[in-house]
C-alpha positions as protocol buffer text, in pm:
chain_id: "A"
residue {
  index: 1
  type: MET
  ca { x: 10422 y: 9259 z: 11083 }
}
residue {
  index: 2
  type: LYS
  ca { x: 10187 y: 8961 z: 11055 }
}
residue {
  index: 3
  type: ALA
  ca { x: 9902 y: 9186 z: 10940 }
}
residue {
  index: 4
  type: MET
  ca { x: 10127 y: 9335 z: 10672 }
}
residue {
  index: 5
  type: ILE
  ca { x: 10233 y: 8992 z: 10547 }
}
residue {
  index: 6
  type: LEU
  ca { x: 9873 y: 8871 z: 10528 }
}
residue {
  index: 7
  type: SER
  ca { x: 9770 y: 9190 z: 10348 }
}
residue {
  index: 8
  type: ASP
  ca { x: 10041 y: 9147 z: 10086 }
}
residue {
  index: 9
  type: LEU
  ca { x: 9968 y: 8776 z: 10039 }
}
residue {
  index: 10
  type: ILE
  ca { x: 9597 y: 8846 z: 9986 }
}
residue {
  index: 11
  type: ILE
  ca { x: 9685 y: 9101 z: 9717 }
}
residue {
  index: 12
  type: MET
  ca { x: 9951 y: 8880 z: 9566 }
}
residue {
  index: 13
  type: ARG
  ca { x: 9785 y: 8539 z: 9568 }
}
residue {
  index: 14
  type: LYS
  ca { x: 9597 y: 8577 z: 9237 }
}
residue {
  index: 15
  type: TYR
  ca { x: 9903 y: 8711 z: 9057 }
}
residue {
  index: 16
  type: LEU
  ca { x: 10130 y: 8453 z: 9218 }
}
residue {
  index: 17
  type: ALA
  ca { x: 9900 y: 8171 z: 9105 }
}
residue {
  index: 18
  type: GLN
  ca { x: 9887 y: 8309 z: 8749 }
}
residue {
  index: 19
  type: GLN
  ca { x: 10263 y: 8360 z: 8731 }
}
residue {
  index: 20
  type: SER
  ca { x: 10325 y: 8012 z: 8873 }
}
residue {
  index: 21
  type: VAL
  ca { x: 10116 y: 7845 z: 8602 }
}
residue {
  index: 22
  type: ILE
  ca { x: 10279 y: 8055 z: 8330 }
}
residue {
  index: 23
  type: GLY
  ca { x: 10623 y: 7996 z: 8480 }
}
residue {
  index: 24
  type: LEU
  ca { x: 10569 y: 7621 z: 8494 }
}
residue {
  index: 25
  type: ALA
  ca { x: 10470 y: 7601 z: 8127 }
}
residue {
  index: 26
  type: LEU
  ca { x: 10746 y: 7842 z: 8022 }
}
residue {
  index: 27
  type: GLY
  ca { x: 11006 y: 7655 z: 8226 }
}
residue {
  index: 28
  type: ILE
  ca { x: 10926 y: 7322 z: 8060 }
}
residue {
  index: 29
  type: LEU
  ca { x: 10938 y: 7486 z: 7716 }
}
residue {
  index: 30
  type: LEU
  ca { x: 11270 y: 7659 z: 7789 }
}
residue {
  index: 31
  type: ALA
  ca { x: 11424 y: 7336 z: 7914 }
}
residue {
  index: 32
  type: PHE
  ca { x: 11355 y: 7164 z: 7581 }
}
residue {
  index: 33
  type: VAL
  ca { x: 11437 y: 7465 z: 7364 }
}
residue {
  index: 34
  type: MET
  ca { x: 11768 y: 7535 z: 7540 }
}
residue {
  index: 35
  type: GLU
  ca { x: 11836 y: 7164 z: 7605 }
}
residue {
  index: 36
  type: ASN
  ca { x: 11952 y: 7259 z: 7952 }
}
residue {
  index: 37
  type: PRO
  ca { x: 11767 y: 7193 z: 8282 }
}
residue {
  index: 38
  type: TYR
  ca { x: 12003 y: 7419 z: 8479 }
}
residue {
  index: 39
  type: VAL
  ca { x: 11875 y: 7746 z: 8332 }
}
residue {
  index: 40
  type: VAL
  ca { x: 11512 y: 7683 z: 8424 }
}
residue {
  index: 41
  type: SER
  ca { x: 11524 y: 7746 z: 8797 }
}
residue {
  index: 42
  type: PRO
  ca { x: 11705 y: 8084 z: 8789 }
}
residue {
  index: 43
  type: LEU
  ca { x: 11502 y: 8217 z: 8495 }
}
residue {
  index: 44
  type: ILE
  ca { x: 11162 y: 8111 z: 8628 }
}
residue {
  index: 45
  type: SER
  ca { x: 11231 y: 8207 z: 8989 }
}
residue {
  index: 46
  type: VAL
  ca { x: 11334 y: 8557 z: 8883 }
}
residue {
  index: 47
  type: THR
  ca { x: 11036 y: 8592 z: 8648 }
}
residue {
  index: 48
  type: VAL
  ca { x: 10769 y: 8471 z: 8892 }
}
residue {
  index: 49
  type: SER
  ca { x: 10893 y: 8650 z: 9203 }
}
residue {
  index: 50
  type: GLY
  ca { x: 10995 y: 8966 z: 9016 }
}
residue {
  index: 51
  type: ASN
  ca { x: 10657 y: 9008 z: 8848 }
}
residue {
  index: 52
  type: CYS
  ca { x: 10473 y: 8954 z: 9177 }
}
residue {
  index: 53
  type: ALA
  ca { x: 10697 y: 9198 z: 9363 }
}
residue {
  index: 54
  type: PHE
  ca { x: 10658 y: 9482 z: 9112 }
}
residue {
  index: 55
  type: THR
  ca { x: 10283 y: 9417 z: 9084 }
}
residue {
  index: 56
  type: VAL
  ca { x: 10238 y: 9450 z: 9461 }
}
residue {
  index: 57
  type: LEU
  ca { x: 10444 y: 9769 z: 9472 }
}
residue {
  index: 58
  type: ALA
  ca { x: 10254 y: 9922 z: 9181 }
}
residue {
  index: 59
  type: LEU
  ca { x: 9909 y: 9831 z: 9318 }
}
residue {
  index: 60
  type: ASP
  ca { x: 10005 y: 9958 z: 9662 }
}
residue {
  index: 61
  type: GLU
  ca { x: 10069 y: 10306 z: 9530 }
}
residue {
  index: 62
  type: ARG
  ca { x: 9795 y: 10317 z: 9268 }
}
residue {
  index: 63
  type: ASN
  ca { x: 9520 y: 10219 z: 9513 }
}
residue {
  index: 64
  type: GLY
  ca { x: 9645 y: 10445 z: 9790 }
}
residue {
  index: 65
  type: TRP
  ca { x: 9703 y: 10162 z: 10037 }
}
residue {
  index: 66
  type: GLU
  ca { x: 10013 y: 10332 z: 10178 }
}
residue {
  index: 67
  type: ARG
  ca { x: 9823 y: 10619 z: 10339 }
}
residue {
  index: 68
  type: TYR
  ca { x: 9540 y: 10393 z: 10451 }
}
residue {
  index: 69
  type: ARG
  ca { x: 9783 y: 10150 z: 10612 }
}
residue {
  index: 70
  type: LEU
  ca { x: 9949 y: 10423 z: 10816 }
}
residue {
  index: 71
  type: ALA
  ca { x: 9608 y: 10504 z: 10968 }
}
residue {
  index: 72
  type: LEU
  ca { x: 9599 y: 10153 z: 11112 }
}
residue {
  index: 73
  type: PRO
  ca { x: 9781 y: 10046 z: 11431 }
}
residue {
  index: 74
  type: ILE
  ca { x: 10084 y: 9928 z: 11231 }
}
residue {
  index: 75
  type: SER
  ca { x: 10422 y: 10092 z: 11275 }
}
residue {
  index: 76
  type: ARG
  ca { x: 10631 y: 10192 z: 10976 }
}
residue {
  index: 77
  type: ALA
  ca { x: 10898 y: 9944 z: 11083 }
}
residue {
  index: 78
  type: ASN
  ca { x: 10638 y: 9665 z: 11073 }
}
residue {
  index: 79
  type: VAL
  ca { x: 10525 y: 9780 z: 10728 }
}
residue {
  index: 80
  type: VAL
  ca { x: 10880 y: 9748 z: 10595 }
}
residue {
  index: 81
  type: SER
  ca { x: 10959 y: 9416 z: 10765 }
}
residue {
  index: 82
  type: GLY
  ca { x: 10624 y: 9273 z: 10656 }
}
residue {
  index: 83
  type: ARG
  ca { x: 10677 y: 9382 z: 10297 }
}
residue {
  index: 84
  type: TYR
  ca { x: 11024 y: 9227 z: 10287 }
}
residue {
  index: 85
  type: ALA
  ca { x: 10891 y: 8905 z: 10442 }
}
residue {
  index: 86
  type: SER
  ca { x: 10600 y: 8875 z: 10198 }
}
residue {
  index: 87
  type: LEU
  ca { x: 10826 y: 8928 z: 9898 }
}
residue {
  index: 88
  type: ALA
  ca { x: 11069 y: 8672 z: 10039 }
}
residue {
  index: 89
  type: ILE
  ca { x: 10776 y: 8426 z: 10034 }
}
residue {
  index: 90
  type: ALA
  ca { x: 10716 y: 8517 z: 9668 }
}
residue {
  index: 91
  type: VAL
  ca { x: 11084 y: 8451 z: 9591 }
}
residue {
  index: 92
  type: ALA
  ca { x: 11064 y: 8112 z: 9764 }
}
residue {
  index: 93
  type: ALA
  ca { x: 10753 y: 8030 z: 9562 }
}
residue {
  index: 94
  type: GLY
  ca { x: 10937 y: 8123 z: 9243 }
}
residue {
  index: 95
  type: LEU
  ca { x: 11222 y: 7887 z: 9333 }
}
residue {
  index: 96
  type: VAL
  ca { x: 10973 y: 7605 z: 9394 }
}
residue {
  index: 97
  type: VAL
  ca { x: 10804 y: 7668 z: 9057 }
}
residue {
  index: 98
  type: GLY
  ca { x: 11144 y: 7660 z: 8886 }
}
residue {
  index: 99
  type: LEU
  ca { x: 11229 y: 7330 z: 9056 }
}
residue {
  index: 100
  type: VAL
  ca { x: 10895 y: 7174 z: 8963 }
}
residue {
  index: 101
  type: ALA
  ca { x: 10936 y: 7290 z: 8602 }
}
residue {
  index: 102
  type: SER
  ca { x: 11283 y: 7134 z: 8584 }
}
residue {
  index: 103
  type: LEU
  ca { x: 11163 y: 6803 z: 8729 }
}
residue {
  index: 104
  type: ALA
  ca { x: 10862 y: 6800 z: 8496 }
}
residue {
  index: 105
  type: ALA
  ca { x: 11084 y: 6863 z: 8193 }
}
residue {
  index: 106
  type: MET
  ca { x: 11319 y: 6582 z: 8294 }
}
residue {
  index: 107
  type: ALA
  ca { x: 11024 y: 6346 z: 8352 }
}
residue {
  index: 108
  type: LEU
  ca { x: 10885 y: 6427 z: 8006 }
}
residue {
  index: 109
  type: ALA
  ca { x: 11228 y: 6375 z: 7850 }
}
residue {
  index: 110
  type: SER
  ca { x: 11259 y: 6036 z: 8020 }
}
residue {
  index: 111
  type: ALA
  ca { x: 10915 y: 5939 z: 7887 }
}
residue {
  index: 112
  type: PHE
  ca { x: 11013 y: 6047 z: 7534 }
}
residue {
  index: 113
  type: MET
  ca { x: 11332 y: 5841 z: 7558 }
}
residue {
  index: 114
  type: ALA
  ca { x: 11131 y: 5539 z: 7674 }
}
residue {
  index: 115
  type: MET
  ca { x: 10913 y: 5577 z: 7363 }
}
residue {
  index: 116
  type: GLY
  ca { x: 11223 y: 5574 z: 7144 }
}
residue {
  index: 117
  type: TYR
  ca { x: 11244 y: 5948 z: 7080 }
}
residue {
  index: 118
  type: ASP
  ca { x: 11612 y: 5968 z: 7169 }
}
residue {
  index: 119
  type: VAL
  ca { x: 11768 y: 6288 z: 7031 }
}
residue {
  index: 120
  type: ASP
  ca { x: 12042 y: 6503 z: 7181 }
}
residue {
  index: 121
  type: GLY
  ca { x: 11815 y: 6761 z: 7344 }
}
residue {
  index: 122
  type: VAL
  ca { x: 11585 y: 6502 z: 7500 }
}
residue {
  index: 123
  type: ARG
  ca { x: 11882 y: 6293 z: 7612 }
}
residue {
  index: 124
  type: ALA
  ca { x: 12040 y: 6594 z: 7783 }
}
residue {
  index: 125
  type: LEU
  ca { x: 11727 y: 6635 z: 7995 }
}
residue {
  index: 126
  type: GLY
  ca { x: 11651 y: 6266 z: 8044 }
}
residue {
  index: 127
  type: GLU
  ca { x: 11992 y: 6180 z: 8184 }
}
residue {
  index: 128
  type: GLY
  ca { x: 11926 y: 6383 z: 8500 }
}
residue {
  index: 129
  type: ILE
  ca { x: 12122 y: 6659 z: 8669 }
}
residue {
  index: 130
  type: ASP
  ca { x: 12406 y: 6710 z: 8908 }
}
residue {
  index: 131
  type: PRO
  ca { x: 12249 y: 6822 z: 9241 }
}
residue {
  index: 132
  type: GLY
  ca { x: 12540 y: 7051 z: 9333 }
}
residue {
  index: 133
  type: THR
  ca { x: 12543 y: 7228 z: 8997 }
}
residue {
  index: 134
  type: TYR
  ca { x: 12164 y: 7263 z: 8998 }
}
residue {
  index: 135
  type: THR
  ca { x: 12173 y: 7411 z: 9349 }
}
residue {
  index: 136
  type: LEU
  ca { x: 12438 y: 7657 z: 9236 }
}
residue {
  index: 137
  type: SER
  ca { x: 12228 y: 7755 z: 8935 }
}
residue {
  index: 138
  type: ALA
  ca { x: 11921 y: 7812 z: 9154 }
}
residue {
  index: 139
  type: SER
  ca { x: 12127 y: 8016 z: 9401 }
}
residue {
  index: 140
  type: MET
  ca { x: 12242 y: 8245 z: 9120 }
}
residue {
  index: 141
  type: GLY
  ca { x: 11879 y: 8318 z: 9035 }
}
residue {
  index: 142
  type: LEU
  ca { x: 11814 y: 8386 z: 9403 }
}
residue {
  index: 143
  type: LEU
  ca { x: 12111 y: 8622 z: 9418 }
}
residue {
  index: 144
  type: PHE
  ca { x: 11995 y: 8810 z: 9108 }
}
residue {
  index: 145
  type: ILE
  ca { x: 11639 y: 8871 z: 9232 }
}
residue {
  index: 146
  type: THR
  ca { x: 11771 y: 8956 z: 9579 }
}
residue {
  index: 147
  type: VAL
  ca { x: 11998 y: 9225 z: 9434 }
}
residue {
  index: 148
  type: ALA
  ca { x: 11708 y: 9360 z: 9227 }
}
residue {
  index: 149
  type: LEU
  ca { x: 11477 y: 9379 z: 9529 }
}
residue {
  index: 150
  type: ALA
  ca { x: 11752 y: 9510 z: 9757 }
}
residue {
  index: 151
  type: VAL
  ca { x: 11797 y: 9807 z: 9522 }
}
residue {
  index: 152
  type: THR
  ca { x: 11430 y: 9862 z: 9432 }
}
residue {
  index: 153
  type: LEU
  ca { x: 11260 y: 9836 z: 9771 }
}
residue {
  index: 154
  type: PRO
  ca { x: 11450 y: 10112 z: 9954 }
}
residue {
  index: 155
  type: LEU
  ca { x: 11387 y: 10346 z: 9660 }
}
residue {
  index: 156
  type: ALA
  ca { x: 11018 y: 10254 z: 9655 }
}
residue {
  index: 157
  type: MET
  ca { x: 10990 y: 10297 z: 10031 }
}
residue {
  index: 158
  type: ARG
  ca { x: 11153 y: 10638 z: 10015 }
}
residue {
  index: 159
  type: SER
  ca { x: 10990 y: 10790 z: 9707 }
}
residue {
  index: 160
  type: GLY
  ca { x: 10713 y: 10557 z: 9594 }
}
residue {
  index: 161
  type: MET
  ca { x: 10723 y: 10317 z: 9302 }
}
residue {
  index: 162
  type: THR
  ca { x: 10637 y: 10581 z: 9042 }
}
residue {
  index: 163
  type: LYS
  ca { x: 10940 y: 10793 z: 9129 }
}
residue {
  index: 164
  type: ALA
  ca { x: 11161 y: 10492 z: 9199 }
}
residue {
  index: 165
  type: VAL
  ca { x: 11130 y: 10364 z: 8841 }
}
residue {
  index: 166
  type: ARG
  ca { x: 11307 y: 10680 z: 8724 }
}
residue {
  index: 167
  type: PHE
  ca { x: 11625 y: 10572 z: 8900 }
}
residue {
  index: 168
  type: ILE
  ca { x: 11615 y: 10195 z: 8850 }
}
residue {
  index: 169
  type: PRO
  ca { x: 11704 y: 10202 z: 8475 }
}
residue {
  index: 170
  type: MET
  ca { x: 12003 y: 10427 z: 8549 }
}
residue {
  index: 171
  type: ILE
  ca { x: 12122 y: 10188 z: 8817 }
}
residue {
  index: 172
  type: ILE
  ca { x: 12082 y: 9890 z: 8581 }
}
residue {
  index: 173
  type: VAL
  ca { x: 12279 y: 10068 z: 8308 }
}
residue {
  index: 174
  type: LEU
  ca { x: 12553 y: 10151 z: 8558 }
}
residue {
  index: 175
  type: VAL
  ca { x: 12574 y: 9788 z: 8671 }
}
residue {
  index: 176
  type: VAL
  ca { x: 12589 y: 9666 z: 8309 }
}
residue {
  index: 177
  type: ILE
  ca { x: 12870 y: 9912 z: 8233 }
}
residue {
  index: 178
  type: LEU
  ca { x: 13068 y: 9805 z: 8538 }
}
residue {
  index: 179
  type: VAL
  ca { x: 13021 y: 9434 z: 8464 }
}
residue {
  index: 180
  type: SER
  ca { x: 13116 y: 9486 z: 8098 }
}
residue {
  index: 181
  type: ALA
  ca { x: 13429 y: 9674 z: 8203 }
}
residue {
  index: 182
  type: ALA
  ca { x: 13522 y: 9395 z: 8442 }
}
residue {
  index: 183
  type: ILE
  ca { x: 13472 y: 9125 z: 8179 }
}
residue {
  index: 184
  type: GLY
  ca { x: 13682 y: 9322 z: 7932 }
}
residue {
  index: 185
  type: SER
  ca { x: 13972 y: 9346 z: 8175 }
}
residue {
  index: 186
  type: ASN
  ca { x: 14225 y: 9091 z: 8290 }
}
residue {
  index: 187
  type: ASP
  ca { x: 14009 y: 9021 z: 8594 }
}
residue {
  index: 188
  type: ALA
  ca { x: 13788 y: 8809 z: 8369 }
}
residue {
  index: 189
  type: LEU
  ca { x: 14069 y: 8552 z: 8358 }
}
residue {
  index: 190
  type: PHE
  ca { x: 14064 y: 8536 z: 8736 }
}
residue {
  index: 191
  type: VAL
  ca { x: 13688 y: 8471 z: 8727 }
}
residue {
  index: 192
  type: ALA
  ca { x: 13733 y: 8190 z: 8474 }
}
residue {
  index: 193
  type: GLU
  ca { x: 14009 y: 8032 z: 8681 }
}
residue {
  index: 194
  type: PHE
  ca { x: 13798 y: 8064 z: 8995 }
}
residue {
  index: 195
  type: LEU
  ca { x: 13503 y: 7887 z: 8832 }
}
residue {
  index: 196
  type: ASP
  ca { x: 13731 y: 7614 z: 8696 }
}
residue {
  index: 197
  type: GLY
  ca { x: 13854 y: 7557 z: 9049 }
}
residue {
  index: 198
  type: ILE
  ca { x: 13498 y: 7545 z: 9185 }
}
residue {
  index: 199
  type: PHE
  ca { x: 13383 y: 7282 z: 8936 }
}
residue {
  index: 200
  type: ALA
  ca { x: 13703 y: 7081 z: 8975 }
}
residue {
  index: 201
  type: ASP
  ca { x: 13600 y: 7009 z: 9335 }
}
residue {
  index: 202
  type: PRO
  ca { x: 13295 y: 6778 z: 9362 }
}
residue {
  index: 203
  type: ASN
  ca { x: 13169 y: 6981 z: 9658 }
}
residue {
  index: 204
  type: GLY
  ca { x: 13264 y: 7316 z: 9504 }
}
residue {
  index: 205
  type: PRO
  ca { x: 12928 y: 7407 z: 9342 }
}
residue {
  index: 206
  type: ALA
  ca { x: 12734 y: 7323 z: 9658 }
}
residue {
  index: 207
  type: MET
  ca { x: 12973 y: 7527 z: 9875 }
}
residue {
  index: 208
  type: LEU
  ca { x: 12948 y: 7825 z: 9639 }
}
residue {
  index: 209
  type: ALA
  ca { x: 12569 y: 7791 z: 9642 }
}
residue {
  index: 210
  type: VAL
  ca { x: 12567 y: 7807 z: 10023 }
}
residue {
  index: 211
  type: ALA
  ca { x: 12793 y: 8113 z: 10015 }
}
residue {
  index: 212
  type: SER
  ca { x: 12561 y: 8275 z: 9760 }
}
residue {
  index: 213
  type: LEU
  ca { x: 12258 y: 8198 z: 9980 }
}
residue {
  index: 214
  type: VAL
  ca { x: 12423 y: 8350 z: 10285 }
}
residue {
  index: 215
  type: GLY
  ca { x: 12522 y: 8657 z: 10082 }
}
residue {
  index: 216
  type: SER
  ca { x: 12167 y: 8695 z: 9950 }
}
residue {
  index: 217
  type: ILE
  ca { x: 12018 y: 8680 z: 10300 }
}
residue {
  index: 218
  type: ALA
  ca { x: 12272 y: 8929 z: 10434 }
}
residue {
  index: 219
  type: LEU
  ca { x: 12213 y: 9171 z: 10146 }
}
residue {
  index: 220
  type: TYR
  ca { x: 11835 y: 9145 z: 10189 }
}
residue {
  index: 221
  type: ALA
  ca { x: 11866 y: 9214 z: 10562 }
}
residue {
  index: 222
  type: VAL
  ca { x: 12087 y: 9518 z: 10505 }
}
residue {
  index: 223
  type: SER
  ca { x: 11845 y: 9648 z: 10243 }
}
residue {
  index: 224
  type: ALA
  ca { x: 11555 y: 9604 z: 10487 }
}
residue {
  index: 225
  type: GLY
  ca { x: 11739 y: 9810 z: 10748 }
}
residue {
  index: 226
  type: ILE
  ca { x: 11805 y: 10088 z: 10497 }
}
residue {
  index: 227
  type: ALA
  ca { x: 11446 y: 10081 z: 10373 }
}
residue {
  index: 228
  type: ALA
  ca { x: 11313 y: 10106 z: 10728 }
}
residue {
  index: 229
  type: ARG
  ca { x: 11518 y: 10420 z: 10794 }
}
residue {
  index: 230
  type: LEU
  ca { x: 11411 y: 10577 z: 10465 }
}
residue {
  index: 231
  type: TYR
  ca { x: 11045 y: 10494 z: 10522 }
}
residue {
  index: 232
  type: GLU
  ca { x: 11051 y: 10646 z: 10870 }
}
residue {
  index: 233
  type: ALA
  ca { x: 11171 y: 10975 z: 10719 }
}
residue {
  index: 234
  type: ARG
  ca { x: 10918 y: 10974 z: 10435 }
}
residue {
  index: 235
  type: GLU
  ca { x: 10633 y: 11225 z: 10439 }
}
residue {
  index: 236
  type: MET
  ca { x: 10303 y: 11097 z: 10308 }
}
């Protein structure tokens, strides 16, 4: 497993560094354009980690590393667990980049306010954030990228990335249809009332963030188990 993690990190480090720099600049820009520091962390974490994950999967298949790796003394179970662990590191890096971008945007806004440039957008960033709400926002980004990886990785492990991309758009469309149907029904009122109740409690956002984190970890673990079974049955 350790060898697999190191292999992925060596492949990913250049792309992760590039995406981190781009994500940092983009995050600061988005914070000022949208006048909202809470959207930065989920957007940047998903962008950075998602791009790195799909790059690693694509390079793995294009360069034929899958067959070469199986010739080494590494079990298929270790290949899967190592891949999931390395991409989890990329997700964590994306969250850190999003946090740094948010803090940098707020620091710049505070500096602008100190220089007398006090407009609504700058004031919204310069006045700081609510830690609980920011944690909840970051956890939603984590949940989104976890769901994306939890669906993509088993497909890629079973059929390869080239074949997996044929199914991913269909799955995304299906999810969009289901979500749209749910929002258009009376259940949307329940969701609104639930969120009102969460934000009415000072500890509500933080508690929901913890629940989202636990759910993300559980989903990722289940996906890893499924991917391991599929990869064991795959013929190279």
